[in-house]
Amino acid sequence: MVRNSKGRQKIEMVKMKNENNLQVTFSKRRSGLFKKASELCTLCGAEIVVIVFSPGKKVFSFGHPNVDCVIDRFLNINPPHPRQHTDMQLSEAHRNAIVRDLNNHLTQVTEEFEIEKKRNEDLKQKRNNNKMPENWWEEPIETLNLSQLTEFKCGLKNLRKTVTAEASKNLQAIVPRHNFYAGSSNNAAFGIFDDKGTIDPDLDLYNRQRMVVKNTCACNHHNMIVPHHITTPFGNIGNSITEGFAPEYNQNQNQLCFKQEHISECDHHSDQPHHFGHGYY
Amino acid sequence: MTRQKVKMAFIENESSRKATYKKRKSGILKKANELATLCGVPVGVIIDSAYDLSPEVWPSREEMDKVMSQWQRLPVMDRTKKMLNQQSYLQQRISKESETCKKLTKENKELQMKEVMFDCLSGKTSPSRIEKSDLRDCGNVIEQYLKNLNRRIEILSKNDGASSSYVHAAATTSVAMPIVEMGSSSTAFCDMIRQQQIQSSMNQNVRGLDLNQQQW
C-alpha cells in the first residue's frame, strides 16, 4: 500500500509559523478540546467551562451546565438563592435526560458511520481485486483514447437501453405497456440522445418515464400504437456508429424488443408493437 | 494492546468514575495548553466536581482573570454566537456526522452500481439480474458515466481536430463491420470488442488483396 503522507509526527511546542496551518490546527484542536470537555461531563458529571479566542479574535466557548452559570460562580456573581434550589434540581434532571438521549443518538450515528466507512474500504478493495487488464474500459476515462471512448460510449448507451427497459417493467402499474415505443425512440423520448434532448437527461429514470408517458400520450390517439413508418416527433437522431453495438435482449412475447434491424424484418408478430429500424435511432 | 471502547454515559462505578475524572481532567488541561501554545491564543478552563475541594482553574487565576476581562469586554452577541453547552454541542455533532454519513452512503451506492455496470459490460451479469431497487441508481450511474465520456470526447476532439477525425473514421470503419446476430442471447460489450478485433484483423488481409487487384 502506497502511503501518501508521513503519518503522525511529533511537533514542537511553539507557536506555529505557517498562518494557514495555524488556522487549520486551531480549528481541529479547538474541536477536539470541546469533544474532550463534553466527554468529561458525560462520563463523570463534572462542571466545566472552556473559553478559547481564535487567531481572528472571535471567541468560542463550551460550558456545562452552561457557560454563564459556571463563569458567574467563578466570579462570585449571583450565588443561587436557596429557594431556587429545587427548581434547579428539576431542570437539571430534565437536562440530563435530554443529554443522555443525545449521547445515545450520537453513538448510534457514529456506529453507522463506521459501518459505512468500512463498506467504502471494502468496495474500493473489491474494485482493485476485480480489475482485469483486458477490460480497458474499466480504466479511468482520462487514460482512454478517442476511438476507445467512442466505442465505450456506444456500449454504454446500449446498456442504458436495457437497464431502462428493465426499469420500465417495474413501472407497468403506472403506465400501460402498450403506449411504449420500443427501441431507439424510447430513448429519444427520454432525451437520452447526446446533446439535443427534449427531456432533461438529469432526470432520474422514474421522472424520465413520466416524460415518456407525457410525450407518447401527446401523439397517441385512442391508445393506438403508431405504425412504424410514421416518423416520430422525436426525430432522427444519434450516432450511426452505434449500429454495431446492439446487444439483443429478447424478452418474452408480449414485451418489447430492442432489435435494431430493418423494419421489413420485424413483421412476424402482428400483435406486437412495431420495431424501429436504425433510421430512428 | 487495543483500547476498550468507552460507552458515552455516566460511569456508575464510583472508583472508576473518580479514576477516569482524574485522568481526563489532566488530559484536557494538556490539550488546552497545546492549543494555546501552538496557536498563540488565549485559553481559559475551569473544571469543578465533587472530587475537587475547589475548582481547577487553568492556566492560573491571573491568566484566567485576563481571559475573563477580554470576555467581558465583548458585546453579549459576540460572546453567545459560538457558545455551546452539552445539548447544543451534541446536536451539532449529530447533524454533522449524519451529513457526512449520508454522503458516504451515496458514494458507496455509486461504487456498487459501477461494479454492476462493469459486470454487465464484461458479461458477468445482465440487466435482468439487477435488483429491482437498484435499477434506477444503476441507470443514473450509467448516465453520469456517459456524461463524463461525452465531456472527455469533446475535449479530445477540440484539442486536435485533424488526428481525431482520423481516429473517428477508424472507429467508424471497424464498427461498420457486419455484426453477427446473436439470436436470443445477450451479447456482452466485451464480446463485441473481441469480435471486432478478430474482424478487423481479417479485414487487414482483405484490404491487402484489394490493393493487389487495384494494381492490376
CSV table of C-alpha atoms in Angstrom, one decimal:
chain,number,residue,atom,x,y,z
A,1,MET,CA,0.0,0.0,0.0
A,2,VAL,CA,1.4,3.3,-1.1
A,3,ARG,CA,1.4,5.8,1.8
A,4,ASN,CA,0.8,9.4,0.8
A,5,SER,CA,1.9,11.2,4.0
A,6,LYS,CA,4.4,10.6,6.7
A,7,GLY,CA,1.7,9.9,9.3
A,8,ARG,CA,1.6,11.3,12.8
A,9,GLN,CA,4.7,13.2,13.7
A,10,LYS,CA,6.0,14.8,16.9
A,11,ILE,CA,5.7,18.6,16.7
A,12,GLU,CA,7.5,21.3,18.6
A,13,MET,CA,5.5,23.1,21.3
A,14,VAL,CA,6.0,26.6,19.9
A,15,LYS,CA,3.7,28.9,18.1
A,16,MET,CA,3.2,27.6,14.5
A,17,LYS,CA,4.9,29.6,11.7
A,18,ASN,CA,2.6,29.0,8.8
A,19,GLU,CA,-0.5,31.1,9.1
A,20,ASN,CA,-2.8,28.7,7.2
A,21,ASN,CA,-1.6,25.7,9.1
A,22,LEU,CA,-2.1,27.6,12.3
A,23,GLN,CA,-5.7,28.3,11.4
A,24,VAL,CA,-6.4,24.7,10.5
A,25,THR,CA,-4.7,23.5,13.6
A,26,PHE,CA,-6.7,25.9,15.7
A,27,SER,CA,-10.0,24.6,14.2
A,28,LYS,CA,-9.1,21.0,14.7
A,29,ARG,CA,-7.7,21.2,18.1
A,30,ARG,CA,-10.4,23.5,19.4
A,31,SER,CA,-13.0,21.0,18.2
A,32,GLY,CA,-11.0,18.2,19.8
A,33,LEU,CA,-10.8,20.1,23.1
A,34,PHE,CA,-14.6,20.6,23.2
A,35,LYS,CA,-15.1,17.0,22.5
A,36,LYS,CA,-13.0,16.0,25.5
A,37,ALA,CA,-14.8,18.5,27.6
A,38,SER,CA,-18.2,17.1,26.6
A,39,GLU,CA,-17.0,13.6,27.3
A,40,LEU,CA,-15.7,14.5,30.7
A,41,CYS,CA,-19.1,15.9,31.7
A,42,THR,CA,-21.0,12.9,30.4
A,43,LEU,CA,-18.7,10.3,32.0
A,44,CYS,CA,-18.0,11.9,35.3
A,45,GLY,CA,-20.7,14.5,35.8
A,46,ALA,CA,-18.2,17.4,36.2
A,47,GLU,CA,-18.9,21.0,35.6
A,48,ILE,CA,-16.7,22.8,33.1
A,49,VAL,CA,-16.2,25.9,31.0
A,50,VAL,CA,-13.7,26.3,28.2
A,51,ILE,CA,-13.1,29.7,26.7
A,52,VAL,CA,-11.0,30.0,23.5
A,53,PHE,CA,-10.1,33.0,21.5
A,54,SER,CA,-9.4,32.4,17.8
A,55,PRO,CA,-6.5,33.9,15.8
A,56,GLY,CA,-9.1,36.1,14.3
A,57,LYS,CA,-10.2,37.4,17.7
A,58,LYS,CA,-13.5,35.5,17.7
A,59,VAL,CA,-14.5,33.7,20.9
A,60,PHE,CA,-15.6,30.1,21.2
A,61,SER,CA,-16.9,28.7,24.5
A,62,PHE,CA,-18.2,25.4,25.8
A,63,GLY,CA,-19.8,25.1,29.3
A,64,HIS,CA,-21.7,22.5,31.3
A,65,PRO,CA,-24.4,23.1,32.6
A,66,ASN,CA,-23.8,26.4,30.7
A,67,VAL,CA,-21.0,28.9,30.2
A,68,ASP,CA,-22.6,31.8,32.0
A,69,CYS,CA,-23.6,29.8,35.1
A,70,VAL,CA,-20.1,28.4,35.7
A,71,ILE,CA,-18.4,31.8,35.0
A,72,ASP,CA,-20.8,33.6,37.4
A,73,ARG,CA,-19.9,31.2,40.1
A,74,PHE,CA,-16.2,31.7,39.5
A,75,LEU,CA,-16.6,35.4,39.6
A,76,ASN,CA,-18.9,35.0,42.7
A,77,ILE,CA,-21.7,36.8,41.0
A,78,ASN,CA,-25.3,35.8,41.8
A,79,PRO,CA,-25.0,32.9,44.1
A,80,PRO,CA,-28.1,30.8,43.7
A,81,HIS,CA,-31.0,31.7,46.0
A,82,PRO,CA,-31.8,28.8,48.4
A,83,ARG,CA,-35.4,28.7,47.2
A,84,GLN,CA,-34.2,28.3,43.6
A,85,HIS,CA,-32.5,25.1,44.6
A,86,THR,CA,-35.4,22.6,44.0
A,87,ASP,CA,-36.3,24.2,40.7
A,88,MET,CA,-32.7,24.0,39.6
A,89,GLN,CA,-32.6,20.3,40.6
A,90,LEU,CA,-35.6,19.6,38.5
A,91,SER,CA,-34.4,21.4,35.5
A,92,GLU,CA,-31.0,19.7,35.9
A,93,ALA,CA,-32.7,16.2,35.9
A,94,HIS,CA,-34.6,17.2,32.8
A,95,ARG,CA,-31.4,18.5,31.1
A,96,ASN,CA,-29.6,15.3,32.0
A,97,ALA,CA,-32.3,13.2,30.4
A,98,ILE,CA,-32.0,15.2,27.2
A,99,VAL,CA,-28.3,15.0,27.1
A,100,ARG,CA,-28.4,11.2,27.8
A,101,ASP,CA,-30.7,10.8,24.7
A,102,LEU,CA,-28.5,13.0,22.6
A,103,ASN,CA,-25.4,10.9,23.6
A,104,ASN,CA,-27.2,7.7,22.7
A,105,HIS,CA,-28.2,9.2,19.3
A,106,LEU,CA,-24.7,10.3,18.6
A,107,THR,CA,-23.3,6.9,19.5
A,108,GLN,CA,-25.8,5.4,17.1
A,109,VAL,CA,-24.9,7.7,14.3
A,110,THR,CA,-21.2,7.2,14.9
A,111,GLU,CA,-21.6,3.5,14.6
A,112,GLU,CA,-23.5,3.8,11.3
A,113,PHE,CA,-20.7,6.0,10.1
A,114,GLU,CA,-18.1,3.4,11.0
A,115,ILE,CA,-20.0,0.8,9.1
A,116,GLU,CA,-20.2,2.9,6.0
A,117,LYS,CA,-16.5,3.7,6.2
A,118,LYS,CA,-15.8,0.0,6.3
A,119,ARG,CA,-18.1,-0.6,3.4
A,120,ASN,CA,-16.3,2.1,1.5
A,121,GLU,CA,-13.0,0.4,2.0
A,122,ASP,CA,-14.3,-3.0,1.1
A,123,LEU,CA,-15.8,-1.6,-2.2
A,124,LYS,CA,-12.6,0.0,-3.2
A,125,GLN,CA,-10.7,-3.2,-2.4
A,126,LYS,CA,-13.2,-5.2,-4.4
A,127,ARG,CA,-12.6,-2.9,-7.4
A,128,ASN,CA,-8.9,-3.5,-7.1
A,129,ASN,CA,-9.3,-7.2,-6.9
A,130,ASN,CA,-11.8,-7.5,-9.8
A,131,LYS,CA,-9.6,-5.4,-12.0
A,132,MET,CA,-8.9,-7.1,-15.4
A,133,PRO,CA,-6.3,-5.5,-17.6
A,134,GLU,CA,-8.1,-6.7,-20.8
A,135,ASN,CA,-11.1,-4.7,-19.8
A,136,TRP,CA,-9.7,-1.3,-20.9
A,137,TRP,CA,-13.0,0.5,-20.3
A,138,GLU,CA,-12.6,0.0,-16.6
A,139,GLU,CA,-9.6,2.3,-16.6
A,140,PRO,CA,-10.1,6.0,-15.7
A,141,ILE,CA,-11.7,7.9,-18.6
A,142,GLU,CA,-8.6,10.2,-18.9
A,143,THR,CA,-6.5,7.3,-20.0
A,144,LEU,CA,-8.7,6.3,-22.9
A,145,ASN,CA,-8.1,7.4,-26.5
A,146,LEU,CA,-10.8,8.8,-28.7
A,147,SER,CA,-11.7,5.6,-30.5
A,148,GLN,CA,-11.9,3.8,-27.2
A,149,LEU,CA,-14.1,6.5,-25.8
A,150,THR,CA,-16.5,6.3,-28.8
A,151,GLU,CA,-16.7,2.5,-28.6
A,152,PHE,CA,-17.3,2.6,-24.9
A,153,LYS,CA,-20.0,5.2,-25.3
A,154,CYS,CA,-21.9,3.0,-27.8
A,155,GLY,CA,-21.7,0.0,-25.5
A,156,LEU,CA,-22.9,2.1,-22.6
A,157,LYS,CA,-25.7,3.5,-24.5
A,158,ASN,CA,-26.9,0.1,-25.3
A,159,LEU,CA,-26.6,-1.0,-21.7
A,160,ARG,CA,-28.6,2.0,-20.7
A,161,LYS,CA,-31.4,0.9,-23.1
A,162,THR,CA,-31.7,-2.5,-21.5
A,163,VAL,CA,-31.5,-1.1,-18.0
A,164,THR,CA,-34.2,1.4,-18.8
A,165,ALA,CA,-36.3,-1.4,-20.2
A,166,GLU,CA,-35.9,-3.4,-17.1
A,167,ALA,CA,-36.8,-0.4,-15.0
A,168,SER,CA,-39.9,0.2,-17.2
A,169,LYS,CA,-41.1,-3.3,-16.4
A,170,ASN,CA,-41.4,-2.2,-12.8
A,171,LEU,CA,-43.5,0.8,-13.6
A,172,GLN,CA,-46.1,-1.1,-15.5
A,173,ALA,CA,-48.7,-0.4,-12.9
A,174,ILE,CA,-48.4,3.3,-13.5
A,175,VAL,CA,-48.0,3.3,-17.3
A,176,PRO,CA,-49.9,0.9,-19.6
A,177,ARG,CA,-47.4,-1.2,-21.6
A,178,HIS,CA,-48.9,-0.6,-25.0
A,179,ASN,CA,-48.1,3.0,-25.0
A,180,PHE,CA,-44.4,2.4,-25.1
A,181,TYR,CA,-42.4,2.6,-28.2
A,182,ALA,CA,-39.7,0.0,-28.5
A,183,GLY,CA,-36.0,0.7,-29.0
A,184,SER,CA,-34.4,3.9,-30.0
A,185,SER,CA,-37.3,6.3,-30.0
A,186,ASN,CA,-37.9,5.2,-26.5
A,187,ASN,CA,-34.6,6.7,-25.7
A,188,ALA,CA,-35.3,9.7,-27.8
A,189,ALA,CA,-38.3,10.4,-25.7
A,190,PHE,CA,-36.1,10.2,-22.7
A,191,GLY,CA,-33.9,12.7,-24.2
A,192,ILE,CA,-31.0,10.4,-23.7
A,193,PHE,CA,-29.5,11.1,-27.2
A,194,ASP,CA,-26.5,13.1,-26.8
A,195,ASP,CA,-26.7,16.8,-26.9
A,196,LYS,CA,-30.1,17.7,-28.0
A,197,GLY,CA,-32.6,16.2,-25.7
A,198,THR,CA,-36.1,17.3,-25.3
A,199,ILE,CA,-36.1,15.9,-21.9
A,200,ASP,CA,-33.6,16.7,-19.3
A,201,PRO,CA,-31.2,13.8,-19.0
A,202,ASP,CA,-30.5,14.8,-15.5
A,203,LEU,CA,-33.9,13.4,-14.5
A,204,ASP,CA,-33.7,10.1,-12.9
A,205,LEU,CA,-35.3,7.1,-14.5
A,206,TYR,CA,-38.6,7.5,-12.8
A,207,ASN,CA,-39.2,11.1,-13.9
A,208,ARG,CA,-38.0,10.3,-17.4
A,209,GLN,CA,-40.6,7.5,-17.6
A,210,ARG,CA,-43.2,10.1,-16.8
A,211,MET,CA,-41.9,12.3,-19.5
A,212,VAL,CA,-42.2,9.5,-22.0
A,213,VAL,CA,-45.8,9.0,-21.0
A,214,LYS,CA,-46.5,12.6,-21.5
A,215,ASN,CA,-44.9,12.6,-24.9
A,216,THR,CA,-46.4,9.3,-26.1
A,217,CYS,CA,-49.8,10.4,-25.0
A,218,ALA,CA,-49.4,13.6,-26.9
A,219,CYS,CA,-49.1,11.7,-30.2
A,220,ASN,CA,-51.0,8.6,-29.5
A,221,HIS,CA,-54.6,8.8,-30.2
A,222,HIS,CA,-57.0,6.3,-28.8
A,223,ASN,CA,-54.2,4.4,-27.2
A,224,MET,CA,-53.2,3.1,-30.6
A,225,ILE,CA,-49.7,2.1,-31.4
A,226,VAL,CA,-48.3,4.4,-34.0
A,227,PRO,CA,-47.4,2.4,-37.2
A,228,HIS,CA,-43.7,2.1,-37.8
A,229,HIS,CA,-43.5,4.1,-41.0
A,230,ILE,CA,-44.6,7.3,-39.3
A,231,THR,CA,-41.7,9.5,-38.2
A,232,THR,CA,-41.9,10.0,-34.5
A,233,PRO,CA,-42.0,13.6,-33.2
A,234,PHE,CA,-38.6,13.0,-31.7
A,235,GLY,CA,-36.9,12.9,-35.0
A,236,ASN,CA,-33.9,11.3,-36.3
A,237,ILE,CA,-31.0,11.4,-34.0
A,238,GLY,CA,-27.9,9.7,-32.9
A,239,ASN,CA,-24.8,8.2,-34.0
A,240,SER,CA,-24.8,5.8,-36.8
A,241,ILE,CA,-21.8,4.3,-35.2
A,242,THR,CA,-23.9,2.8,-32.5
A,243,GLU,CA,-25.3,0.4,-35.0
A,244,GLY,CA,-22.7,-2.1,-34.4
A,245,PHE,CA,-23.3,-2.4,-30.7
A,246,ALA,CA,-26.8,-3.7,-30.5
A,247,PRO,CA,-26.9,-6.4,-27.9
A,248,GLU,CA,-30.1,-8.3,-28.4
A,249,TYR,CA,-32.1,-8.8,-25.3
A,250,ASN,CA,-35.1,-10.6,-26.4
A,251,GLN,CA,-37.8,-10.7,-23.9
A,252,ASN,CA,-41.0,-12.7,-23.9
A,253,GLN,CA,-43.7,-12.4,-26.5
A,254,ASN,CA,-45.8,-9.7,-25.2
A,255,GLN,CA,-43.0,-7.4,-24.2
A,256,LEU,CA,-40.7,-5.1,-26.1
A,257,CYS,CA,-37.9,-6.0,-28.4
A,258,PHE,CA,-34.8,-3.9,-28.9
A,259,LYS,CA,-33.6,-5.4,-32.1
A,260,GLN,CA,-32.0,-2.9,-34.4
A,261,GLU,CA,-33.0,-4.5,-37.6
A,262,HIS,CA,-34.6,-3.0,-40.7
A,263,ILE,CA,-38.4,-2.7,-40.4
A,264,SER,CA,-39.1,-5.2,-43.1
A,265,GLU,CA,-37.7,-7.9,-40.9
A,266,CYS,CA,-40.0,-7.4,-38.0
A,267,ASP,CA,-43.3,-8.2,-39.3
A,268,HIS,CA,-43.6,-11.7,-37.8
A,269,HIS,CA,-45.7,-10.6,-34.8
A,270,SER,CA,-48.8,-8.8,-35.7
A,271,ASP,CA,-49.9,-8.1,-32.2
A,272,GLN,CA,-46.6,-6.7,-31.2
A,273,PRO,CA,-45.6,-3.1,-31.2
A,274,HIS,CA,-43.6,-2.4,-34.3
A,275,HIS,CA,-39.8,-2.0,-34.1
A,276,PHE,CA,-38.0,0.9,-35.2
A,277,GLY,CA,-35.0,0.5,-37.5
A,278,HIS,CA,-31.7,2.1,-37.3
A,279,GLY,CA,-33.0,5.2,-39.1
A,280,TYR,CA,-34.9,6.1,-36.0
A,281,TYR,CA,-32.1,6.0,-33.7
B,1,MET,CA,-2.9,-3.6,23.3
B,2,THR,CA,-6.1,-2.3,21.7
B,3,ARG,CA,-8.1,0.2,23.8
B,4,GLN,CA,-11.5,-0.7,25.2
B,5,LYS,CA,-14.3,1.4,23.6
B,6,VAL,CA,-15.8,3.5,26.3
B,7,LYS,CA,-19.6,3.8,26.5
B,8,MET,CA,-20.5,7.5,26.4
B,9,ALA,CA,-22.7,7.6,29.5
B,10,PHE,CA,-22.3,8.4,33.2
B,11,ILE,CA,-20.0,6.0,34.9
B,12,GLU,CA,-21.9,4.2,37.6
B,13,ASN,CA,-18.9,2.7,39.4
B,14,GLU,CA,-17.6,5.3,41.8
B,15,SER,CA,-14.0,4.4,41.9
B,16,SER,CA,-13.9,4.0,38.1
B,17,ARG,CA,-15.5,7.4,37.8
B,18,LYS,CA,-13.0,9.0,40.1
B,19,ALA,CA,-10.1,7.5,38.3
B,20,THR,CA,-11.4,8.5,34.9
B,21,TYR,CA,-12.1,12.0,36.1
B,22,LYS,CA,-8.5,12.5,37.3
B,23,LYS,CA,-7.0,11.1,34.0
B,24,ARG,CA,-9.3,13.0,31.7
B,25,LYS,CA,-9.0,16.2,33.6
B,26,SER,CA,-5.2,16.2,33.2
B,27,GLY,CA,-5.7,15.2,29.6
B,28,ILE,CA,-7.9,18.2,28.9
B,29,LEU,CA,-5.5,20.6,30.5
B,30,LYS,CA,-2.7,19.2,28.5
B,31,LYS,CA,-4.7,19.7,25.3
B,32,ALA,CA,-5.7,23.2,26.3
B,33,ASN,CA,-2.0,24.0,26.8
B,34,GLU,CA,-1.1,22.7,23.4
B,35,LEU,CA,-3.8,24.7,21.7
B,36,ALA,CA,-2.8,27.9,23.4
B,37,THR,CA,0.9,27.4,22.7
B,38,LEU,CA,0.7,26.2,19.1
B,39,CYS,CA,-1.8,28.8,18.0
B,40,GLY,CA,-0.7,31.6,20.3
B,41,VAL,CA,-4.2,32.3,21.5
B,42,PRO,CA,-5.8,33.0,25.0
B,43,VAL,CA,-7.4,29.9,26.5
B,44,GLY,CA,-9.1,29.6,29.9
B,45,VAL,CA,-10.5,26.4,31.5
B,46,ILE,CA,-12.5,25.9,34.7
B,47,ILE,CA,-13.3,22.4,35.9
B,48,ASP,CA,-15.2,21.6,39.0
B,49,SER,CA,-16.5,18.4,40.5
B,50,ALA,CA,-17.3,16.5,43.7
B,51,TYR,CA,-13.7,15.2,43.6
B,52,ASP,CA,-12.1,18.6,43.9
B,53,LEU,CA,-12.1,20.8,47.0
B,54,SER,CA,-12.1,23.9,44.8
B,55,PRO,CA,-12.5,24.4,41.1
B,56,GLU,CA,-9.5,23.8,39.0
B,57,VAL,CA,-8.6,26.9,37.1
B,58,TRP,CA,-6.2,26.8,34.1
B,59,PRO,CA,-3.7,28.3,33.3
B,60,SER,CA,-3.8,30.2,36.6
B,61,ARG,CA,-6.1,32.6,38.4
B,62,GLU,CA,-4.2,35.6,37.0
B,63,GLU,CA,-4.3,34.3,33.4
B,64,MET,CA,-8.0,33.4,33.8
B,65,ASP,CA,-8.8,36.9,35.0
B,66,LYS,CA,-7.2,38.2,31.9
B,67,VAL,CA,-9.3,36.0,29.7
B,68,MET,CA,-12.3,37.0,31.7
B,69,SER,CA,-11.8,40.7,31.2
B,70,GLN,CA,-11.3,40.1,27.5
B,71,TRP,CA,-14.6,38.1,27.6
B,72,GLN,CA,-16.5,40.8,29.4
B,73,ARG,CA,-15.3,43.4,27.0
B,74,LEU,CA,-17.0,41.6,24.2
B,75,PRO,CA,-20.7,42.5,23.4
B,76,VAL,CA,-23.1,39.9,24.6
B,77,MET,CA,-23.9,38.9,21.0
B,78,ASP,CA,-20.3,38.1,20.2
B,79,ARG,CA,-20.0,36.0,23.3
B,80,THR,CA,-23.1,33.9,22.6
B,81,LYS,CA,-22.6,33.4,18.9
B,82,LYS,CA,-20.4,30.4,19.3
B,83,MET,CA,-21.4,29.5,22.8
B,84,LEU,CA,-22.2,25.8,23.3
B,85,ASN,CA,-23.5,23.6,26.1
B,86,GLN,CA,-23.8,19.8,26.1
B,87,GLN,CA,-27.2,20.0,24.4
B,88,SER,CA,-26.3,22.3,21.6
B,89,TYR,CA,-22.8,20.7,21.2
B,90,LEU,CA,-24.2,17.2,20.8
B,91,GLN,CA,-26.9,18.3,18.4
B,92,GLN,CA,-24.3,20.0,16.3
B,93,ARG,CA,-22.1,16.8,16.2
B,94,ILE,CA,-25.1,14.6,15.4
B,95,SER,CA,-26.1,16.7,12.4
B,96,LYS,CA,-22.5,16.9,11.1
B,97,GLU,CA,-21.9,13.2,11.4
B,98,SER,CA,-25.3,12.4,9.8
B,99,GLU,CA,-24.4,14.6,6.9
B,100,THR,CA,-21.0,13.0,6.3
B,101,CYS,CA,-22.5,9.6,6.7
B,102,LYS,CA,-25.2,10.3,4.1
B,103,LYS,CA,-22.6,11.4,1.6
B,104,LEU,CA,-20.6,8.3,2.2
B,105,THR,CA,-23.7,6.1,1.8
B,106,LYS,CA,-24.3,7.8,-1.6
B,107,GLU,CA,-20.7,7.3,-2.7
B,108,ASN,CA,-20.9,3.6,-1.7
B,109,LYS,CA,-24.0,3.2,-3.7
B,110,GLU,CA,-22.3,4.7,-6.7
B,111,LEU,CA,-19.3,2.5,-6.3
B,112,GLN,CA,-21.5,-0.6,-6.0
B,113,MET,CA,-23.5,0.4,-9.1
B,114,LYS,CA,-20.3,1.0,-11.0
B,115,GLU,CA,-19.3,-2.6,-10.3
B,116,VAL,CA,-22.7,-3.8,-11.6
B,117,MET,CA,-22.2,-1.7,-14.7
B,118,PHE,CA,-18.8,-3.2,-15.3
B,119,ASP,CA,-20.1,-6.7,-14.7
B,120,CYS,CA,-22.8,-6.1,-17.3
B,121,LEU,CA,-20.3,-4.9,-19.8
B,122,SER,CA,-18.0,-7.8,-19.3
B,123,GLY,CA,-20.8,-10.3,-19.4
B,124,LYS,CA,-20.6,-11.4,-15.8
B,125,THR,CA,-24.2,-10.4,-15.3
B,126,SER,CA,-27.1,-8.8,-17.2
B,127,PRO,CA,-29.6,-6.1,-16.5
B,128,SER,CA,-32.3,-8.6,-16.0
B,129,ARG,CA,-30.4,-9.9,-12.9
B,130,ILE,CA,-30.0,-6.5,-11.3
B,131,GLU,CA,-32.0,-5.9,-8.1
B,132,LYS,CA,-35.2,-4.1,-8.9
B,133,SER,CA,-34.5,-1.5,-6.3
B,134,ASP,CA,-31.1,-0.8,-7.8
B,135,LEU,CA,-32.2,-0.3,-11.4
B,136,ARG,CA,-32.8,3.4,-11.1
B,137,ASP,CA,-29.5,4.0,-9.3
B,138,CYS,CA,-27.7,1.9,-11.9
B,139,GLY,CA,-29.3,3.9,-14.7
B,140,ASN,CA,-28.1,7.1,-13.0
B,141,VAL,CA,-24.6,5.9,-12.7
B,142,ILE,CA,-24.6,4.9,-16.4
B,143,GLU,CA,-25.9,8.3,-17.2
B,144,GLN,CA,-23.2,10.1,-15.3
B,145,TYR,CA,-20.6,8.0,-16.9
B,146,LEU,CA,-21.9,8.8,-20.3
B,147,LYS,CA,-21.8,12.5,-19.4
B,148,ASN,CA,-18.2,12.2,-18.4
B,149,LEU,CA,-17.4,10.3,-21.6
B,150,ASN,CA,-19.0,12.9,-23.7
B,151,ARG,CA,-17.2,15.7,-22.0
B,152,ARG,CA,-13.9,13.9,-22.5
B,153,ILE,CA,-14.7,13.2,-26.1
B,154,GLU,CA,-15.4,16.9,-26.6
B,155,ILE,CA,-12.1,17.9,-25.1
B,156,LEU,CA,-10.1,15.4,-27.2
B,157,SER,CA,-12.0,16.4,-30.4
B,158,LYS,CA,-11.3,20.1,-29.8
B,159,ASN,CA,-7.6,19.6,-29.0
B,160,ASP,CA,-6.6,18.0,-32.2
B,161,GLY,CA,-9.1,18.2,-35.0
B,162,ALA,CA,-7.0,16.6,-37.6
B,163,SER,CA,-5.9,13.5,-35.9
B,164,SER,CA,-9.1,12.9,-34.1
B,165,SER,CA,-11.1,12.7,-37.3
B,166,TYR,CA,-8.8,10.0,-38.5
B,167,VAL,CA,-9.3,8.1,-35.3
B,168,HIS,CA,-13.0,8.7,-35.6
B,169,ALA,CA,-13.0,7.3,-39.1
B,170,ALA,CA,-11.1,4.3,-37.9
B,171,ALA,CA,-13.7,3.6,-35.3
B,172,THR,CA,-16.4,4.0,-37.9
B,173,THR,CA,-14.7,1.6,-40.3
B,174,SER,CA,-14.3,-1.0,-37.6
B,175,VAL,CA,-17.9,-0.7,-36.4
B,176,ALA,CA,-19.4,-0.8,-39.8
B,177,MET,CA,-18.4,-4.4,-40.0
B,178,PRO,CA,-21.4,-6.7,-40.1
B,179,ILE,CA,-22.1,-7.9,-36.6
B,180,VAL,CA,-23.3,-11.4,-36.1
B,181,GLU,CA,-26.8,-11.6,-34.7
B,182,MET,CA,-26.6,-13.5,-31.5
B,183,GLY,CA,-30.2,-14.7,-31.6
B,184,SER,CA,-31.9,-14.6,-28.2
B,185,SER,CA,-28.9,-14.5,-26.0
B,186,SER,CA,-27.5,-11.1,-24.9
B,187,THR,CA,-24.1,-10.1,-26.3
B,188,ALA,CA,-21.8,-8.5,-23.8
B,189,PHE,CA,-19.9,-5.4,-24.7
B,190,CYS,CA,-16.6,-7.2,-24.2
B,191,ASP,CA,-17.5,-9.9,-26.7
B,192,MET,CA,-18.4,-7.2,-29.2
B,193,ILE,CA,-14.9,-5.7,-28.8
B,194,ARG,CA,-13.2,-9.0,-29.2
B,195,GLN,CA,-15.3,-9.9,-32.3
B,196,GLN,CA,-14.3,-6.6,-33.8
B,197,GLN,CA,-10.7,-7.2,-33.2
B,198,ILE,CA,-11.0,-10.5,-35.0
B,199,GLN,CA,-12.9,-8.9,-37.8
B,200,SER,CA,-10.5,-6.0,-38.2
B,201,SER,CA,-7.5,-8.3,-38.4
B,202,MET,CA,-9.4,-10.3,-41.0
B,203,ASN,CA,-10.1,-7.1,-42.8
B,204,GLN,CA,-6.4,-6.2,-42.9
B,205,ASN,CA,-5.9,-9.3,-45.1
B,206,VAL,CA,-8.8,-8.5,-47.3
B,207,ARG,CA,-7.6,-4.9,-47.9
B,208,GLY,CA,-4.2,-6.3,-48.8
B,209,LEU,CA,-5.9,-8.4,-51.5
B,210,ASP,CA,-7.8,-5.4,-52.8
B,211,LEU,CA,-4.7,-3.4,-53.2
B,212,ASN,CA,-3.2,-6.2,-55.3
B,213,GLN,CA,-6.3,-6.1,-57.5
B,214,GLN,CA,-6.1,-2.4,-58.0
B,215,GLN,CA,-2.5,-2.7,-59.1
B,216,TRP,CA,-3.8,-4.9,-61.8
